[in-house]
PDB file of C-alpha atoms in Angstrom:
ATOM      1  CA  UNK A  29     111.377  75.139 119.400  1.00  0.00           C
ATOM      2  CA  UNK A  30     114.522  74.499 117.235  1.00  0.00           C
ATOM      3  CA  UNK A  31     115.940  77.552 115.603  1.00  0.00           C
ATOM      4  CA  UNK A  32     118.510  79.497 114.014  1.00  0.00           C
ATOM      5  CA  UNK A  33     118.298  83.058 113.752  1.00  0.00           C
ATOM      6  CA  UNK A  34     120.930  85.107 111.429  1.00  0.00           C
ATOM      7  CA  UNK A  35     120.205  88.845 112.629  1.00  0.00           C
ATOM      8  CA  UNK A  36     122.019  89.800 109.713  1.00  0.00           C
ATOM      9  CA  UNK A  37     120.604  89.830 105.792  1.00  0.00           C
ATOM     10  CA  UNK A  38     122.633  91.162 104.209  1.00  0.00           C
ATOM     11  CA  UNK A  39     126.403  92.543 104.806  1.00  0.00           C
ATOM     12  CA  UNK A  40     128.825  95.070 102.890  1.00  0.00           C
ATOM     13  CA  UNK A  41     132.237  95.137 103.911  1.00  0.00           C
ATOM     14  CA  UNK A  42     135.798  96.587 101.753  1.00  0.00           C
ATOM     15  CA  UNK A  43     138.128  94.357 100.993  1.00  0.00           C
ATOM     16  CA  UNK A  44     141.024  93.533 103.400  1.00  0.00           C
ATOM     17  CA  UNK A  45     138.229  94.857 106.781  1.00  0.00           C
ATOM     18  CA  UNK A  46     137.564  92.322 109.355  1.00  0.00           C
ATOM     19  CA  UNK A  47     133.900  90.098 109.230  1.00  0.00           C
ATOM     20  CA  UNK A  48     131.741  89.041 112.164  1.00  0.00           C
ATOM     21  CA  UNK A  49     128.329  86.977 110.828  1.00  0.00           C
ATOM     22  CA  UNK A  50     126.182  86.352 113.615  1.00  0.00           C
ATOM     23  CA  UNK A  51     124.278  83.153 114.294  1.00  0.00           C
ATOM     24  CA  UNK A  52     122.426  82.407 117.528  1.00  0.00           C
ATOM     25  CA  UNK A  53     119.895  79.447 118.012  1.00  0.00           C
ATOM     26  CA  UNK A  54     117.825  77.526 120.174  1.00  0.00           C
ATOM     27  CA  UNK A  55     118.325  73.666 120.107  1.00  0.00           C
ATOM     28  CA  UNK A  56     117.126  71.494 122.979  1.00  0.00           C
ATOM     29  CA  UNK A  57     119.668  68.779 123.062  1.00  0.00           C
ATOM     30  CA  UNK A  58     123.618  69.142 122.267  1.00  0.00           C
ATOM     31  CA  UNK A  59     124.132  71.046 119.748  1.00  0.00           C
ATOM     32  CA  UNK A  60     126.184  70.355 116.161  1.00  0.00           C
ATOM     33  CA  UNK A  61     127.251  73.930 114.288  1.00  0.00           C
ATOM     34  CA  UNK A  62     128.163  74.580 111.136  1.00  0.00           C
ATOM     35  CA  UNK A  63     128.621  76.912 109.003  1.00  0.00           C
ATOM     36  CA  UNK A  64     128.175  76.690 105.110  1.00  0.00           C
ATOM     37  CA  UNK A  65     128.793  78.839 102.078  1.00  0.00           C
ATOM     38  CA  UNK A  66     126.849  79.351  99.051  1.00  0.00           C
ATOM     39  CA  UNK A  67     127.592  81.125  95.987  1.00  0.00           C
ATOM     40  CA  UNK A  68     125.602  81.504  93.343  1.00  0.00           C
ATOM     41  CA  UNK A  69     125.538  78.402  90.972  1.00  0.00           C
ATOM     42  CA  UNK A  70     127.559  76.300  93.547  1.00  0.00           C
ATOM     43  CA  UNK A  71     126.613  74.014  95.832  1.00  0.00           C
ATOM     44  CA  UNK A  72     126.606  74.695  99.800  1.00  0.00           C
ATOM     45  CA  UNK A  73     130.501  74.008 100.843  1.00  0.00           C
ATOM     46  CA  UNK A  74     131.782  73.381 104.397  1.00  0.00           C
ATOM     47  CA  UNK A  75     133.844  76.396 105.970  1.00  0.00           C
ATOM     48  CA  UNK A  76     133.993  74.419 109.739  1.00  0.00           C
ATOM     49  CA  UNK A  77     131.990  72.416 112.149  1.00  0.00           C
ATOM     50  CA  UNK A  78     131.591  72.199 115.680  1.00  0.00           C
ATOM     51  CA  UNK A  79     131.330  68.992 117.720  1.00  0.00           C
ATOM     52  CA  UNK A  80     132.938  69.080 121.009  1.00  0.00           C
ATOM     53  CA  UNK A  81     136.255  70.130 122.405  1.00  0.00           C
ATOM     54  CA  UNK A  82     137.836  73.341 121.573  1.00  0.00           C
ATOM     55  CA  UNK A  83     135.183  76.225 121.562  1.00  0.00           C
ATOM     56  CA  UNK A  84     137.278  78.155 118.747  1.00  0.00           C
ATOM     57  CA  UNK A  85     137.251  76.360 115.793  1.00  0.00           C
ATOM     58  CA  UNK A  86     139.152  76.973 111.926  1.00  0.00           C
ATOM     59  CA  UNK A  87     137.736  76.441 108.800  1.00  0.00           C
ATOM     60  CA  UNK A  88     138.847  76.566 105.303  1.00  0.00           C
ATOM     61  CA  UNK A  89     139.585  80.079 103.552  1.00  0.00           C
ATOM     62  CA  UNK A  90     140.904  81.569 106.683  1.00  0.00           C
ATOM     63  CA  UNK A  91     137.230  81.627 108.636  1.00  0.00           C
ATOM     64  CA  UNK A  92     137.150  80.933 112.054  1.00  0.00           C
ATOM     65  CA  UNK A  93     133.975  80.680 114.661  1.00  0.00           C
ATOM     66  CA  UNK A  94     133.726  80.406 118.253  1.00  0.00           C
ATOM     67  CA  UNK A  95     130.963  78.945 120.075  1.00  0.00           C
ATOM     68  CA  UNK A  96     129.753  80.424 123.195  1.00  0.00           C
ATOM     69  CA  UNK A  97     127.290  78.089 125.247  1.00  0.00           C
ATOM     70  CA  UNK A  98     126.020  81.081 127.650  1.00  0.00           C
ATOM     71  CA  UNK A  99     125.093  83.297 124.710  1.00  0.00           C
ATOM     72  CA  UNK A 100     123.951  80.400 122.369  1.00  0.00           C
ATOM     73  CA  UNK A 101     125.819  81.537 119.848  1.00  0.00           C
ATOM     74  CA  UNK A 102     128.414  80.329 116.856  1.00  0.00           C
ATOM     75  CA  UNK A 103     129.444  83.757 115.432  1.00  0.00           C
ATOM     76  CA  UNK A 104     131.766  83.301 111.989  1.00  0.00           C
ATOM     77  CA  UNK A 105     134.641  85.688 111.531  1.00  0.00           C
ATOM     78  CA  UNK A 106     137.733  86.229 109.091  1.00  0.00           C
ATOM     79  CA  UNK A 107     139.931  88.486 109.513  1.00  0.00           C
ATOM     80  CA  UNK A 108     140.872  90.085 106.194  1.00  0.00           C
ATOM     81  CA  UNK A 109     137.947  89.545 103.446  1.00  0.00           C
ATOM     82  CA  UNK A 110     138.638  89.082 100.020  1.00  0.00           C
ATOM     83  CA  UNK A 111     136.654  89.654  97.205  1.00  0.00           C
ATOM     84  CA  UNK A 112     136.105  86.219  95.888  1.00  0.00           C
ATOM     85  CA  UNK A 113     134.442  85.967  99.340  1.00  0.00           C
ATOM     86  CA  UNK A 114     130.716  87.981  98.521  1.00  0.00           C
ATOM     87  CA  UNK A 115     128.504  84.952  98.555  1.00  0.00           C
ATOM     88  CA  UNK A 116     125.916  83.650 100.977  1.00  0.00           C
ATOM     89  CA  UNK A 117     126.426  82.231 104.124  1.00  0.00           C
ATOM     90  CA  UNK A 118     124.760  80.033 106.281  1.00  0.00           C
ATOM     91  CA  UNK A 119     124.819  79.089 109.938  1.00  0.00           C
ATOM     92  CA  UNK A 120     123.352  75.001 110.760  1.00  0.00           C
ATOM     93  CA  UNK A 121     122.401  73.226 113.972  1.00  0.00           C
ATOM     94  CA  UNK A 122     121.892  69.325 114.392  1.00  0.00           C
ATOM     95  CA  UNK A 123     121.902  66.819 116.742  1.00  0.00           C
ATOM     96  CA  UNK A 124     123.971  62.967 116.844  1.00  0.00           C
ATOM     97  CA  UNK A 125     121.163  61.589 119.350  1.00  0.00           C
ATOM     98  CA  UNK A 126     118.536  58.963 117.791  1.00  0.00           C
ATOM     99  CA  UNK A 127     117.691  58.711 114.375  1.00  0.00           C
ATOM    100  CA  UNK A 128     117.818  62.701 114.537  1.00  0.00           C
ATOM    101  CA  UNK A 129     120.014  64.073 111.833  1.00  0.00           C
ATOM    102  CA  UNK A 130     118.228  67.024 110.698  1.00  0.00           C
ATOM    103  CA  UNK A 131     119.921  69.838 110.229  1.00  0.00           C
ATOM    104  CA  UNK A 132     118.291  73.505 111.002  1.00  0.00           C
ATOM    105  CA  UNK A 133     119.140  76.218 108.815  1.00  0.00           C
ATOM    106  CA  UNK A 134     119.161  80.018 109.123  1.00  0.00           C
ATOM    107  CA  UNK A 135     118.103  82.298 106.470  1.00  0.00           C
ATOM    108  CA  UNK A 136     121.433  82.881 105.452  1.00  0.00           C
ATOM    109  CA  UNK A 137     123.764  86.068 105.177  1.00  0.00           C
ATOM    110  CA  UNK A 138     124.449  87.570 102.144  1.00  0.00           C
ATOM    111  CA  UNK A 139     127.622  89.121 102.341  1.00  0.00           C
ATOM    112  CA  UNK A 140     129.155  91.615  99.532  1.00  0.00           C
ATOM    113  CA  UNK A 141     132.935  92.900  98.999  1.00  0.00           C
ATOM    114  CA  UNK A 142     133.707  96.172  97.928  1.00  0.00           C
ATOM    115  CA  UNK A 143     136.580  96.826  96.122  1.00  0.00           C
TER     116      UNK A 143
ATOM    117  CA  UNK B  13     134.020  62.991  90.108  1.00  0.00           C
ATOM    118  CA  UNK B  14     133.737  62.729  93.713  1.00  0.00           C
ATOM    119  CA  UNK B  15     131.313  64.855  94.832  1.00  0.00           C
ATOM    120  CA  UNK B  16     127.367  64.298  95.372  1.00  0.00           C
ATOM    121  CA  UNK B  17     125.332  64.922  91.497  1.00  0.00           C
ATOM    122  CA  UNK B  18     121.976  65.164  91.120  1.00  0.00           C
ATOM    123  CA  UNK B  19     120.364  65.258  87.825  1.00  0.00           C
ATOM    124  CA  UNK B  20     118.669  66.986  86.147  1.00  0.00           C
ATOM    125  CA  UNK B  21     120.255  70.161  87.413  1.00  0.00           C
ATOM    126  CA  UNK B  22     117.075  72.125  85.952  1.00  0.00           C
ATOM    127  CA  UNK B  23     113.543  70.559  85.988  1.00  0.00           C
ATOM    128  CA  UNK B  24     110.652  72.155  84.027  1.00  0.00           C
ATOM    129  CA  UNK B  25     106.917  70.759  84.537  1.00  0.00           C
ATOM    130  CA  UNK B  26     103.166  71.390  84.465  1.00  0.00           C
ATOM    131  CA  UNK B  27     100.997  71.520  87.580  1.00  0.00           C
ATOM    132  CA  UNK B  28      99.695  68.243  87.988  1.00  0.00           C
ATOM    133  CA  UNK B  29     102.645  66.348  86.739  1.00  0.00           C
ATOM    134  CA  UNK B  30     104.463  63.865  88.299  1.00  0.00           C
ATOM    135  CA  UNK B  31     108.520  64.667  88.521  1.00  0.00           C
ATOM    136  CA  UNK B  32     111.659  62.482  89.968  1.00  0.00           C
ATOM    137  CA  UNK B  33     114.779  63.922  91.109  1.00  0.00           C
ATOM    138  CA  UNK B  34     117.670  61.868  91.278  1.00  0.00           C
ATOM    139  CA  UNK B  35     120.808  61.926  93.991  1.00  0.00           C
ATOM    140  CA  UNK B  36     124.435  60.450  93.391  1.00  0.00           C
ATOM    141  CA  UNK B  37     126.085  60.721  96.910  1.00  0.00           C
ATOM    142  CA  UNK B  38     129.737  60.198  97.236  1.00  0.00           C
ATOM    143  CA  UNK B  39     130.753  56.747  96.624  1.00  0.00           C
ATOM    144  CA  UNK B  40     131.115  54.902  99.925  1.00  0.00           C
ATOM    145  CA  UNK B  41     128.853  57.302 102.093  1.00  0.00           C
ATOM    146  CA  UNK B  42     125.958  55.793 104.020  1.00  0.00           C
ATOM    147  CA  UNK B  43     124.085  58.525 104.901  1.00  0.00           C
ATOM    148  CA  UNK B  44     121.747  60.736 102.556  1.00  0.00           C
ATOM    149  CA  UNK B  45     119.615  63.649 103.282  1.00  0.00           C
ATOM    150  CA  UNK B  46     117.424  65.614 100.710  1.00  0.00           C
ATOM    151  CA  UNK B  47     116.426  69.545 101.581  1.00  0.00           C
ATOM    152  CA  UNK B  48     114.598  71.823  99.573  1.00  0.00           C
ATOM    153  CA  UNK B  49     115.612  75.909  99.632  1.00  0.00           C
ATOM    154  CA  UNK B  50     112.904  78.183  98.029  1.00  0.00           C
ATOM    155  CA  UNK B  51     114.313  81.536  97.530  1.00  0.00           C
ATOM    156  CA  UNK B  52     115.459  83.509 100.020  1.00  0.00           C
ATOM    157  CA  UNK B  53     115.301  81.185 102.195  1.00  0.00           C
ATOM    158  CA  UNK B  54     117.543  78.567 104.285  1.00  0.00           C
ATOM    159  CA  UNK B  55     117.339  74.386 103.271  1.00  0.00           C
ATOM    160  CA  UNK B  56     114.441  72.850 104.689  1.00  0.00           C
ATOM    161  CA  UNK B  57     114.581  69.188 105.366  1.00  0.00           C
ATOM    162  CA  UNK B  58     112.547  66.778 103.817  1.00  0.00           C
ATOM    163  CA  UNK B  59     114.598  63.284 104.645  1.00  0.00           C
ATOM    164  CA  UNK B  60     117.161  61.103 106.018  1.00  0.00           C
ATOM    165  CA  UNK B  61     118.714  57.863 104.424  1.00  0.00           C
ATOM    166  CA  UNK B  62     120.771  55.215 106.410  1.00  0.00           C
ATOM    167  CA  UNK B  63     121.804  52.811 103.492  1.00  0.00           C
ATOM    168  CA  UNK B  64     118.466  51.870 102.247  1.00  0.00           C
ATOM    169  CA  UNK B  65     115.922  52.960 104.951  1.00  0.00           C
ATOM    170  CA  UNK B  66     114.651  55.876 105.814  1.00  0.00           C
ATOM    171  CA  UNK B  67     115.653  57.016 109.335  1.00  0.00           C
ATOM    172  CA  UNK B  68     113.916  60.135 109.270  1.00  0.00           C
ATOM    173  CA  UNK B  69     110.969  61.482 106.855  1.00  0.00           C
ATOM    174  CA  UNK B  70     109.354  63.511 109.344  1.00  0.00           C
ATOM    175  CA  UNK B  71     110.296  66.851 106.847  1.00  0.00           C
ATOM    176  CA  UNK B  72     107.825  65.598 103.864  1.00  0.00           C
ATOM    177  CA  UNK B  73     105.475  68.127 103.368  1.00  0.00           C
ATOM    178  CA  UNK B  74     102.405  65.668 102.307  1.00  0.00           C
ATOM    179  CA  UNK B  75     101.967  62.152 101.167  1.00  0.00           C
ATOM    180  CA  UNK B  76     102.930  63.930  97.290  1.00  0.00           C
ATOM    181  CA  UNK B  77     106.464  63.672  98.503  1.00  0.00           C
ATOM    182  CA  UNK B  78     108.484  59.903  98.196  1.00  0.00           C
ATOM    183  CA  UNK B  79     111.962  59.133  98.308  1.00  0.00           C
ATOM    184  CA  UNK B  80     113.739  55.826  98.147  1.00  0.00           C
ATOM    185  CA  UNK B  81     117.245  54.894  97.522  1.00  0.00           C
ATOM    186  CA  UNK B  82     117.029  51.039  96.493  1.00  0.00           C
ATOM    187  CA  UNK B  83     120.147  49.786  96.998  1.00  0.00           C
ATOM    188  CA  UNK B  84     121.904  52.164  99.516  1.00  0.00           C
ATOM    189  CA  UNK B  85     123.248  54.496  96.881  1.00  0.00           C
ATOM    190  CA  UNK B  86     121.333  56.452  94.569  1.00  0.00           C
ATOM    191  CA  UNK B  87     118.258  58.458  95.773  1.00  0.00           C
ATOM    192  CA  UNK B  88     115.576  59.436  93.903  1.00  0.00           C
ATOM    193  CA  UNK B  89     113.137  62.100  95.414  1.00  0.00           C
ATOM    194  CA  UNK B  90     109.318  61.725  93.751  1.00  0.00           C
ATOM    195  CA  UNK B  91     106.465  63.903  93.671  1.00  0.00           C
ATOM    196  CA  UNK B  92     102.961  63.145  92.514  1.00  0.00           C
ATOM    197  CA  UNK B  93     100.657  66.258  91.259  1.00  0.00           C
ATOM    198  CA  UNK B  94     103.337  68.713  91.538  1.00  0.00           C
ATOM    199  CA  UNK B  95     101.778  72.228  92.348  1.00  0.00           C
ATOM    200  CA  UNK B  96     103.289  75.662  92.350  1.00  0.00           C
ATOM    201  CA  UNK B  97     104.494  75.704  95.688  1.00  0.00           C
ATOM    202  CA  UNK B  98     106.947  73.217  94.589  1.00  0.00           C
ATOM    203  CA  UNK B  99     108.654  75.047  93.078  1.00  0.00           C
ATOM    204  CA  UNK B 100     112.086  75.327  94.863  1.00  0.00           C
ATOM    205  CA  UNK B 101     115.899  74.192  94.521  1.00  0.00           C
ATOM    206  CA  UNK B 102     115.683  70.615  95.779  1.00  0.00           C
ATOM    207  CA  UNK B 103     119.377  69.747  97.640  1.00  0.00           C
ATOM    208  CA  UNK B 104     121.024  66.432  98.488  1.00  0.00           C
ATOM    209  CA  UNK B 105     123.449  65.416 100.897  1.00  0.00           C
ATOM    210  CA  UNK B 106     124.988  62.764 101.978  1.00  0.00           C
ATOM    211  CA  UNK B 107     127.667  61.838 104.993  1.00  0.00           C
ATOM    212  CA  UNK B 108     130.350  58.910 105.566  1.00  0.00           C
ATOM    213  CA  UNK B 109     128.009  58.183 108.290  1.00  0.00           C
ATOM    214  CA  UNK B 110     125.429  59.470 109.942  1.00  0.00           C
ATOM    215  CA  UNK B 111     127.743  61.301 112.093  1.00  0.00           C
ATOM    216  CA  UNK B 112     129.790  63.139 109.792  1.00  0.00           C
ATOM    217  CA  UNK B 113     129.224  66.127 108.262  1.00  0.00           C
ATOM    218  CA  UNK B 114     127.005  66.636 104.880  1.00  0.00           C
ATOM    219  CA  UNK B 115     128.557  67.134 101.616  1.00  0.00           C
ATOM    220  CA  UNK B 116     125.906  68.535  99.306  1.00  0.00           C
ATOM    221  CA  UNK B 117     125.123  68.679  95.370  1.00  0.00           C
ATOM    222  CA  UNK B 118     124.436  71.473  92.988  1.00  0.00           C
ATOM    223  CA  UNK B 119     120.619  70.936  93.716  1.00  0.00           C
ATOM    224  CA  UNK B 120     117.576  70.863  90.665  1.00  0.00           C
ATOM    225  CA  UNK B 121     115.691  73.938  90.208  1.00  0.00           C
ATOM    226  CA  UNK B 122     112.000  72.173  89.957  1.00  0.00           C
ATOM    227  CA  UNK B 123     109.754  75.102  88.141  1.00  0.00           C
ATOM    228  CA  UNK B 124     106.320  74.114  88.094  1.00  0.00           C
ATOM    229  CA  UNK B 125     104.333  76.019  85.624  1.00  0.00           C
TER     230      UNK B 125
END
């Protein structure tokens, strides 16, 4: 079955620490990753994407995620979090094969920033 | 502006009513998807536009649930005898193609009473 699982709810960090969001899923042809952000009264915005090629990708606002074929995983980090950062954050899988363009969502990660 | 609207960005109705939800994807893209998020949760998908067809509608719940998109722009989702359990934040995308990324809209909040 086609998956995404975000172990993590929700997430409290202080501002300027590191951030790991996990994301691991189960997809049964080549995967497509992404990573979105939500916060609240916006629309879900890009941070990055993975297609092919480098396994370590960058995003916008400084995020960066790796994915790791043996562990099925696309794990989102930043290294210094600011506060404008607390919103929600989800991890996507698709596929470019067929007519399939679906993308599969996890239930998100709420993150919040303490001063 | 140049990103995807949908209107109206809050929807209101009584069970049993019949509701449309319309989708302005970024001028030029090809590709348009429509998800729904209830809360808590993660987008769900419901379908998949490639100009004017439907590639993919295999995420419509029932035979309530319509979408078309006329003339390879505009969308407009439709649901007949809208129950409670529609209630949700109905999301559209669209892509340059269909193998580009997803841009998506505010959403409509659809509050059946």
């Amino acid at each position: 079955a086609q998956s995404v699982t975000q172990p993590d709810i929700h997430i409290t960090v202080s501002e300027g620490a590191s951030l790991e969001l996990r994301c691991n899923y189960s997809y049964g042809a080549t995967p497509y990753l992404f990573w979105y952000v939500q916060s609240p009264g916006q629309g879900l915005q890009l941070l990055l994407k993975y297609f092919s090629g480098d396994t370590l990708v960058q995003g916008i606002k400084g995020f960066e995620a790796e994915f790791k074929r043996s562990q099925s995983s696309f794990n989102l980090r930043k290294p210094s979090v600011h506060w404008s950062d607390a919103a929600e954050y989800f991890c996507a899988v698709g596929s470019l094969t067929g007519n399939n363009r679906k993308l599969i969502w996890g239930l998100g990660t709420s993150l919040a920033v303490n001063p | 502006g140049a990103g995807v609207s949908q209107t109206p960005s809050n929807k209101v109705t009584e069970k049993g009513k019949y509701v449309e939800l319309r989708c302005d994807p970024i001028s030029g893209h090809t590709a348009l998807y429509w998800y729904r998020q209830s809360l808590g949760q993660g987008p769900e998908f419901l379908i998949y536009f490639q100009g004017t067809g439907a590639a993919d509608d295999s995420g419509l719940p029932n035979d309530r649930f319509f979408a078309v998109r006329p003339e390879g722009s505009v969308s407009t989702l439709k649901i007949q005898r809208t129950e409670r359990g529609d209630s949700a934040v109905y999301l559209c995308a669209s892509s340059l193609s269909s193998y580009n990324e997803q841009f998506f809209g505010p959403g409509t909040r659809l509050t059946v009473l």
